[in-house]
mmCIF file of C-alpha atoms and ligand atoms in Angstrom:
data_model
loop_
_atom_site.group_PDB
_atom_site.id
_atom_site.type_symbol
_atom_site.label_atom_id
_atom_site.label_comp_id
_atom_site.label_asym_id
_atom_site.label_seq_id
_atom_site.Cartn_x
_atom_site.Cartn_y
_atom_site.Cartn_z
ATOM 1 C CA MET A 967 -5.860 -17.788 -5.555
ATOM 2 C CA THR A 968 -8.458 -15.766 -7.335
ATOM 3 C CA ALA A 969 -7.743 -12.262 -8.981
ATOM 4 C CA ALA A 970 -8.950 -9.297 -7.352
ATOM 5 C CA TYR A 971 -7.480 -6.935 -9.849
ATOM 6 C CA GLU A 972 -6.680 -7.722 -13.594
ATOM 7 C CA VAL A 973 -4.883 -4.729 -14.861
ATOM 8 C CA ARG A 974 -4.456 -4.773 -18.873
ATOM 9 C CA ASP A 975 -2.410 -2.442 -21.121
ATOM 10 C CA LEU A 976 -3.419 0.388 -18.574
ATOM 11 C CA VAL A 977 -2.197 4.179 -19.345
ATOM 12 C CA CYS A 978 -3.183 6.890 -17.094
ATOM 13 C CA ARG A 979 -2.392 10.575 -18.167
ATOM 14 C CA LEU A 980 -2.127 13.259 -15.609
ATOM 15 C CA GLY A 981 -1.431 17.013 -16.853
ATOM 16 C CA GLY A 982 -1.232 15.879 -20.494
ATOM 17 C CA ARG A 983 1.596 13.331 -19.634
ATOM 18 C CA ALA A 984 1.220 9.535 -19.849
ATOM 19 C CA ILE A 985 2.199 8.691 -16.193
ATOM 20 C CA VAL A 986 1.358 4.959 -16.406
ATOM 21 C CA ARG A 987 2.346 3.529 -19.718
ATOM 22 C CA GLY A 988 1.013 0.352 -20.488
ATOM 23 C CA VAL A 989 0.825 -1.720 -17.378
ATOM 24 C CA ASP A 990 -0.428 -5.418 -16.930
ATOM 25 C CA LEU A 991 -0.876 -6.512 -13.499
ATOM 26 C CA ASP A 992 -2.882 -9.256 -11.552
ATOM 27 C CA VAL A 993 -3.322 -8.884 -7.866
ATOM 28 C CA ARG A 994 -4.463 -12.021 -6.193
ATOM 29 C CA HIS A 995 -6.647 -12.693 -3.188
ATOM 30 C CA GLY A 996 -4.549 -14.092 -0.350
ATOM 31 C CA GLU A 997 -1.321 -12.047 -1.404
ATOM 32 C CA VAL A 998 0.619 -9.216 -0.449
ATOM 33 C CA LEU A 999 1.806 -7.212 -3.489
ATOM 34 C CA ALA A 1000 4.458 -4.719 -2.886
ATOM 35 C CA LEU A 1001 4.894 -1.903 -5.497
ATOM 36 C CA VAL A 1002 8.363 -0.614 -5.488
ATOM 37 C CA GLY A 1003 10.260 1.997 -7.548
ATOM 38 C CA PRO A 1004 12.043 5.619 -7.645
ATOM 39 C CA ASN A 1005 10.329 8.645 -6.796
ATOM 40 C CA GLY A 1006 8.117 9.840 -9.561
ATOM 41 C CA ALA A 1007 7.860 6.271 -11.102
ATOM 42 C CA GLY A 1008 4.055 6.119 -11.075
ATOM 43 C CA LYS A 1009 3.382 4.010 -8.118
ATOM 44 C CA SER A 1010 0.727 6.325 -6.583
ATOM 45 C CA THR A 1011 -0.757 6.915 -9.916
ATOM 46 C CA LEU A 1012 -1.072 3.201 -10.693
ATOM 47 C CA LEU A 1013 -2.508 2.719 -7.115
ATOM 48 C CA GLY A 1014 -4.802 5.521 -7.764
ATOM 49 C CA ALA A 1015 -5.880 3.778 -10.861
ATOM 50 C CA LEU A 1016 -6.728 0.634 -8.540
ATOM 51 C CA THR A 1017 -8.844 2.502 -6.325
ATOM 52 C CA GLY A 1018 -10.885 4.469 -9.080
ATOM 53 C CA ASP A 1019 -9.344 7.782 -8.201
ATOM 54 C CA VAL A 1020 -7.116 8.113 -11.266
ATOM 55 C CA PRO A 1021 -8.971 8.050 -14.723
ATOM 56 C CA ILE A 1022 -8.112 5.247 -17.187
ATOM 57 C CA ALA A 1023 -6.971 6.812 -20.224
ATOM 58 C CA GLU A 1024 -6.610 3.444 -22.198
ATOM 59 C CA GLY A 1025 -6.923 -0.255 -21.258
ATOM 60 C CA GLU A 1026 -8.797 -1.836 -18.315
ATOM 61 C CA VAL A 1027 -8.923 -2.285 -14.731
ATOM 62 C CA ARG A 1028 -11.223 -5.153 -13.427
ATOM 63 C CA LEU A 1029 -12.059 -5.603 -9.804
ATOM 64 C CA ASP A 1030 -13.617 -9.070 -9.004
ATOM 65 C CA GLY A 1031 -14.038 -9.518 -12.529
ATOM 66 C CA ARG A 1032 -16.040 -6.312 -13.272
ATOM 67 C CA PRO A 1033 -14.652 -3.161 -15.029
ATOM 68 C CA LEU A 1034 -13.719 -0.535 -12.312
ATOM 69 C CA GLY A 1035 -15.923 1.967 -14.006
ATOM 70 C CA ASP A 1036 -19.077 -0.379 -13.504
ATOM 71 C CA TRP A 1037 -18.810 -0.241 -9.873
ATOM 72 C CA SER A 1038 -21.063 2.141 -7.667
ATOM 73 C CA ALA A 1039 -19.256 4.344 -5.252
ATOM 74 C CA GLY A 1040 -20.850 2.380 -2.329
ATOM 75 C CA ASP A 1041 -19.986 -1.102 -3.534
ATOM 76 C CA LEU A 1042 -16.267 0.103 -4.277
ATOM 77 C CA ALA A 1043 -16.131 1.383 -0.646
ATOM 78 C CA ARG A 1044 -17.323 -1.747 0.768
ATOM 79 C CA THR A 1045 -14.778 -3.698 -1.536
ATOM 80 C CA ARG A 1046 -11.601 -1.635 -1.263
ATOM 81 C CA ALA A 1047 -10.181 0.579 1.335
ATOM 82 C CA VAL A 1048 -7.382 2.903 0.677
ATOM 83 C CA LEU A 1049 -4.603 4.570 2.675
ATOM 84 C CA LEU A 1050 -3.423 7.579 0.634
ATOM 85 C CA GLN A 1051 0.175 8.908 0.989
ATOM 86 C CA ALA A 1052 -0.829 12.221 2.238
ATOM 87 C CA ASN A 1053 -3.104 11.674 5.172
ATOM 88 C CA GLN A 1054 -5.708 14.344 4.106
ATOM 89 C CA VAL A 1055 -7.735 14.862 7.147
ATOM 90 C CA SER A 1056 -7.634 18.688 7.635
ATOM 91 C CA PHE A 1057 -10.795 19.034 10.092
ATOM 92 C CA PRO A 1058 -9.986 18.523 13.587
ATOM 93 C CA PHE A 1059 -11.360 15.304 13.889
ATOM 94 C CA THR A 1060 -10.321 13.117 16.907
ATOM 95 C CA VAL A 1061 -8.590 9.828 16.036
ATOM 96 C CA ARG A 1062 -11.609 7.786 17.283
ATOM 97 C CA GLU A 1063 -13.702 9.840 14.724
ATOM 98 C CA VAL A 1064 -11.276 9.181 11.976
ATOM 99 C CA VAL A 1065 -11.452 5.335 12.758
ATOM 100 C CA GLU A 1066 -15.122 5.564 12.969
ATOM 101 C CA MET A 1067 -15.341 7.000 9.242
ATOM 102 C CA GLY A 1068 -14.072 3.644 7.986
ATOM 103 C CA ARG A 1069 -17.470 2.193 8.846
ATOM 104 C CA ASN A 1070 -19.472 5.126 6.973
ATOM 105 C CA PRO A 1071 -19.508 2.635 3.797
ATOM 106 C CA TRP A 1072 -21.797 0.017 5.939
ATOM 107 C CA THR A 1073 -24.343 2.262 7.402
ATOM 108 C CA GLY A 1074 -27.549 0.613 6.323
ATOM 109 C CA HIS A 1075 -26.195 -2.721 5.829
ATOM 110 C CA ALA A 1076 -26.090 -5.901 7.812
ATOM 111 C CA SER A 1077 -22.553 -5.501 8.478
ATOM 112 C CA ALA A 1078 -23.120 -2.285 10.564
ATOM 113 C CA ALA A 1079 -23.766 -4.580 13.432
ATOM 114 C CA ASP A 1080 -20.018 -5.387 13.503
ATOM 115 C CA ASP A 1081 -19.126 -1.742 13.647
ATOM 116 C CA ASP A 1082 -18.023 -1.677 17.292
ATOM 117 C CA ALA A 1083 -16.062 -4.855 16.986
ATOM 118 C CA ALA A 1084 -14.438 -3.614 13.916
ATOM 119 C CA ILE A 1085 -13.449 -0.356 15.206
ATOM 120 C CA ALA A 1086 -12.042 -2.030 18.311
ATOM 121 C CA GLU A 1087 -10.041 -4.519 16.291
ATOM 122 C CA ALA A 1088 -8.630 -1.792 13.964
ATOM 123 C CA ILE A 1089 -7.440 0.461 17.082
ATOM 124 C CA ASP A 1090 -5.677 -2.672 18.768
ATOM 125 C CA ARG A 1091 -4.114 -3.510 15.371
ATOM 126 C CA SER A 1092 -2.848 -0.194 14.539
ATOM 127 C CA ASP A 1093 -1.669 0.517 18.140
ATOM 128 C CA VAL A 1094 -3.591 3.905 18.633
ATOM 129 C CA ALA A 1095 -5.695 3.155 21.766
ATOM 130 C CA HIS A 1096 -3.767 5.764 23.587
ATOM 131 C CA LEU A 1097 -4.409 8.578 20.827
ATOM 132 C CA LEU A 1098 -8.257 8.261 20.490
ATOM 133 C CA ASP A 1099 -9.131 11.662 22.018
ATOM 134 C CA ARG A 1100 -6.556 13.570 20.322
ATOM 135 C CA PRO A 1101 -7.059 15.649 17.342
ATOM 136 C CA PHE A 1102 -5.948 13.940 14.206
ATOM 137 C CA THR A 1103 -4.152 17.311 12.866
ATOM 138 C CA ALA A 1104 -2.211 17.506 16.169
ATOM 139 C CA LEU A 1105 -0.332 13.997 15.688
ATOM 140 C CA SER A 1106 3.244 13.211 14.527
ATOM 141 C CA GLY A 1107 3.448 11.960 10.712
ATOM 142 C CA GLY A 1108 3.681 8.397 12.285
ATOM 143 C CA GLU A 1109 0.841 8.692 14.513
ATOM 144 C CA LYS A 1110 -1.137 9.865 11.539
ATOM 145 C CA ALA A 1111 -0.235 7.163 9.436
ATOM 146 C CA ARG A 1112 -1.287 4.579 12.226
ATOM 147 C CA ALA A 1113 -4.649 6.357 12.802
ATOM 148 C CA SER A 1114 -5.290 6.381 9.049
ATOM 149 C CA LEU A 1115 -4.441 2.590 8.934
ATOM 150 C CA ALA A 1116 -7.013 2.059 11.726
ATOM 151 C CA ARG A 1117 -9.634 3.759 9.554
ATOM 152 C CA VAL A 1118 -8.685 1.511 6.546
ATOM 153 C CA LEU A 1119 -8.740 -1.458 8.836
ATOM 154 C CA ALA A 1120 -12.276 -0.472 10.237
ATOM 155 C CA GLN A 1121 -13.716 -0.684 6.747
ATOM 156 C CA ARG A 1122 -13.013 -4.432 6.662
ATOM 157 C CA THR A 1123 -12.749 -4.623 3.019
ATOM 158 C CA ASP A 1124 -11.570 -7.830 0.722
ATOM 159 C CA VAL A 1125 -9.090 -5.265 -0.791
ATOM 160 C CA VAL A 1126 -6.701 -3.018 0.956
ATOM 161 C CA LEU A 1127 -4.476 -0.473 -0.717
ATOM 162 C CA LEU A 1128 -1.716 1.065 1.151
ATOM 163 C CA ASP A 1129 0.481 4.027 -0.114
ATOM 164 C CA GLU A 1130 3.567 4.185 1.670
ATOM 165 C CA PRO A 1131 1.804 3.367 5.010
ATOM 166 C CA THR A 1132 5.392 2.768 6.727
ATOM 167 C CA ALA A 1133 7.203 5.903 5.498
ATOM 168 C CA ALA A 1134 6.932 7.916 8.702
ATOM 169 C CA LEU A 1135 7.058 5.035 10.939
ATOM 170 C CA ASP A 1136 9.696 3.729 13.419
ATOM 171 C CA LEU A 1137 11.169 0.497 13.165
ATOM 172 C CA ARG A 1138 8.714 -1.579 15.130
ATOM 173 C CA HIS A 1139 5.592 -0.053 13.808
ATOM 174 C CA GLN A 1140 6.879 -0.594 10.227
ATOM 175 C CA GLU A 1141 7.262 -4.169 11.117
ATOM 176 C CA GLU A 1142 3.740 -4.123 12.819
ATOM 177 C CA VAL A 1143 2.135 -2.535 9.845
ATOM 178 C CA MET A 1144 3.531 -5.135 7.580
ATOM 179 C CA VAL A 1145 2.488 -8.004 9.855
ATOM 180 C CA VAL A 1146 -0.907 -6.710 9.718
ATOM 181 C CA ALA A 1147 -0.814 -6.628 6.024
ATOM 182 C CA ARG A 1148 0.241 -10.297 6.158
ATOM 183 C CA ASP A 1149 -2.641 -11.131 8.573
ATOM 184 C CA LEU A 1150 -4.926 -9.615 6.132
ATOM 185 C CA ALA A 1151 -3.633 -11.679 3.155
ATOM 186 C CA ALA A 1152 -3.493 -14.837 5.312
ATOM 187 C CA THR A 1153 -7.408 -14.475 5.556
ATOM 188 C CA GLY A 1154 -7.954 -14.208 1.741
ATOM 189 C CA ARG A 1155 -7.583 -10.310 1.369
ATOM 190 C CA ALA A 1156 -5.649 -8.829 -1.486
ATOM 191 C CA VAL A 1157 -3.082 -6.199 -0.257
ATOM 192 C CA VAL A 1158 -1.177 -3.900 -2.464
ATOM 193 C CA VAL A 1159 1.492 -1.734 -0.447
ATOM 194 C CA VAL A 1160 3.824 0.894 -1.798
ATOM 195 C CA LEU A 1161 7.003 0.505 -0.070
ATOM 196 C CA HIS A 1162 10.569 2.222 -0.350
ATOM 197 C CA ASP A 1163 12.259 -0.042 1.985
ATOM 198 C CA LEU A 1164 13.118 -2.946 -0.301
ATOM 199 C CA SER A 1165 14.404 -5.244 2.402
ATOM 200 C CA LEU A 1166 11.065 -4.593 3.979
ATOM 201 C CA ALA A 1167 9.308 -5.544 0.703
ATOM 202 C CA ALA A 1168 11.461 -8.622 0.456
ATOM 203 C CA ALA A 1169 10.501 -9.730 3.732
ATOM 204 C CA ARG A 1170 6.965 -9.205 3.882
ATOM 205 C CA ALA A 1171 5.608 -9.368 0.331
ATOM 206 C CA ASP A 1172 4.807 -12.447 -1.599
ATOM 207 C CA ARG A 1173 5.494 -10.687 -4.780
ATOM 208 C CA ILE A 1174 7.188 -7.312 -5.937
ATOM 209 C CA ALA A 1175 6.421 -5.209 -8.814
ATOM 210 C CA MET A 1176 9.067 -2.668 -9.773
ATOM 211 C CA VAL A 1177 7.793 0.360 -11.440
ATOM 212 C CA HIS A 1178 9.948 2.642 -13.472
ATOM 213 C CA ASP A 1179 8.867 5.447 -15.528
ATOM 214 C CA GLY A 1180 5.104 4.285 -15.644
ATOM 215 C CA ARG A 1181 6.051 0.646 -16.567
ATOM 216 C CA ILE A 1182 6.255 -2.385 -14.652
ATOM 217 C CA VAL A 1183 9.628 -3.580 -15.469
ATOM 218 C CA SER A 1184 9.734 -6.626 -13.270
ATOM 219 C CA VAL A 1185 7.050 -8.580 -11.131
ATOM 220 C CA GLY A 1186 7.719 -11.776 -9.311
ATOM 221 C CA THR A 1187 9.143 -13.191 -6.047
ATOM 222 C CA PRO A 1188 11.471 -10.811 -3.997
ATOM 223 C CA ALA A 1189 14.418 -12.888 -5.377
ATOM 224 C CA GLU A 1190 13.283 -12.900 -8.780
ATOM 225 C CA VAL A 1191 12.657 -9.050 -8.816
ATOM 226 C CA LEU A 1192 15.451 -7.717 -6.428
ATOM 227 C CA THR A 1193 18.504 -8.572 -8.416
ATOM 228 C CA PRO A 1194 21.368 -6.135 -7.935
ATOM 229 C CA GLU A 1195 21.536 -5.687 -11.876
ATOM 230 C CA ARG A 1196 18.149 -4.354 -11.922
ATOM 231 C CA VAL A 1197 18.109 -2.377 -8.823
ATOM 232 C CA GLU A 1198 21.125 -0.530 -10.123
ATOM 233 C CA GLU A 1199 19.524 -0.088 -13.498
ATOM 234 C CA VAL A 1200 16.206 1.244 -12.030
ATOM 235 C CA TYR A 1201 17.506 3.372 -8.983
ATOM 236 C CA GLY A 1202 20.888 4.324 -10.416
ATOM 237 C CA ILE A 1203 22.672 2.939 -7.445
ATOM 238 C CA GLY A 1204 24.678 0.029 -6.936
ATOM 239 C CA VAL A 1205 23.499 -2.326 -4.320
ATOM 240 C CA HIS A 1206 24.283 -5.330 -2.301
ATOM 241 C CA VAL A 1207 21.525 -7.978 -2.052
ATOM 242 C CA LEU A 1208 22.345 -10.527 0.838
ATOM 243 C CA PRO A 1209 20.558 -13.246 2.692
ATOM 244 C CA ALA A 1210 19.736 -12.078 6.150
ATOM 245 C CA PRO A 1211 20.496 -14.730 9.091
ATOM 246 C CA ASP A 1212 16.477 -15.189 8.901
ATOM 247 C CA GLY A 1213 16.669 -15.987 5.098
ATOM 248 C CA HIS A 1214 15.098 -12.944 3.977
ATOM 249 C CA LEU A 1215 16.802 -10.733 1.295
ATOM 250 C CA ILE A 1216 18.156 -7.453 2.573
ATOM 251 C CA VAL A 1217 19.228 -4.658 -0.014
ATOM 252 C CA VAL A 1218 21.919 -2.103 0.923
ATOM 253 C CA PRO A 1219 23.669 0.412 -1.460
ATOM 254 C CA HIS A 1220 27.378 0.180 -1.977
ATOM 255 C CA ARG A 1221 28.677 2.525 0.632
ATOM 256 C CA GLY A 1222 32.378 1.940 0.386
ATOM 257 C CA LEU A 1223 34.825 2.992 3.101
ATOM 258 C CA SER A 1224 35.312 6.544 2.049
ATOM 259 C CA ASP A 1225 32.846 8.072 4.649
ATOM 260 C CA THR A 1226 33.430 5.662 7.575
ATOM 261 C CA VAL A 1227 34.977 6.907 10.626
ATOM 262 C CA SER A 1228 38.317 5.296 11.445
ATOM 263 C CA PRO A 1229 38.447 3.595 14.714
HETATM 264 P P1 ADP B 1639 5.419 7.832 -7.085
HETATM 265 O O1 ADP B 1639 4.373 7.629 -6.233
HETATM 266 O O2 ADP B 1639 6.117 6.438 -7.808
HETATM 267 O O3 ADP B 1639 6.431 8.721 -6.659
HETATM 268 P P2 ADP B 1639 3.402 9.276 -8.814
HETATM 269 O O4 ADP B 1639 2.675 8.535 -9.307
HETATM 270 O O5 ADP B 1639 3.157 10.249 -7.538
HETATM 271 O O6 ADP B 1639 4.907 8.733 -8.336
HETATM 272 O O7 ADP B 1639 3.873 10.377 -10.017
HETATM 273 C C1 ADP B 1639 4.497 10.158 -11.127
HETATM 274 C C2 ADP B 1639 4.665 11.323 -11.945
HETATM 275 O O8 ADP B 1639 3.385 11.912 -12.208
HETATM 276 C C3 ADP B 1639 5.505 12.449 -11.413
HETATM 277 O O9 ADP B 1639 6.227 12.711 -12.335
HETATM 278 C C4 ADP B 1639 4.452 13.146 -11.025
HETATM 279 O O10 ADP B 1639 5.146 14.649 -10.840
HETATM 280 C C5 ADP B 1639 3.335 13.137 -11.842
HETATM 281 N N1 ADP B 1639 2.185 13.405 -11.305
HETATM 282 C C6 ADP B 1639 1.461 13.022 -10.361
HETATM 283 N N2 ADP B 1639 0.241 13.654 -10.251
HETATM 284 C C7 ADP B 1639 0.089 14.227 -11.220
HETATM 285 C C8 ADP B 1639 -0.917 15.306 -11.464
HETATM 286 N N3 ADP B 1639 -2.034 15.425 -10.915
HETATM 287 N N4 ADP B 1639 -0.855 16.212 -12.674
HETATM 288 C C9 ADP B 1639 0.298 15.760 -13.292
HETATM 289 N N5 ADP B 1639 1.268 15.266 -13.109
HETATM 290 C C10 ADP B 1639 1.343 14.281 -12.093
HETATM 291 MG MG1 MG B 1640 3.824 7.919 -4.393
#
């Protein structure tokens, strides 16, 4: 698998503080890489550095071998698509219009011929066909997340960066988003996805990078990264890491018996 991103000694400063503090990371074409870590660890800031939205204070981020700063805005938009944590559409666009925005970077390019097919496929995969005429601003959190995902998919980029795409979703839609992520990777795309649900990350990511205090404290397969000791140290809560019947790892906090209801 070739590297989509090569991140070396990356430092990002926001508000005078180092938020990303010396990160090395490769992201490969054909993999789903999950970024996990506690609130405020620096996941969104790191993702922002990959998208080109957060300035690089020190170190280097290369995309397809080229330093991010050398990319034109247009080339970047045709290579990587981004789902931000806050779905920042504030004008009353319809869902259809939001999805169509995903095709803007391709205007004037040969691939514009694929606009209709890309939009139809994105709508289908994100399960938003029934929402197309609704104003985006009037959707529920989970519906907004799916409409935004459709916009990202319509962009048809080789690299897809998703910041907590499942946070507002019900159980089925969470799984569906991660199946979409897996399908993208299966066709050679590089997918980076910020997740809070460690069990979901364990089941659907090829590799997990755990972020803590602006650093990557562990990167590897789910089994390598999600040890009870590491999760407890990083999250400050004891957990059980158990194999589910289907073989995937599940991570649940120690809950004890004190709060359970007696039969
Ligand atoms: P995560 O996504 O892991 O929850 P973030 O990357 O959003 O974490 O934030 C990491 C830290 O950086 C937090 O302490 C947050 O308050 C801080 N931070 C984020 N954005 C800014 C900003 N624009 N200016 C100053 N501090 C910021
Ligand atoms: Mg975040």
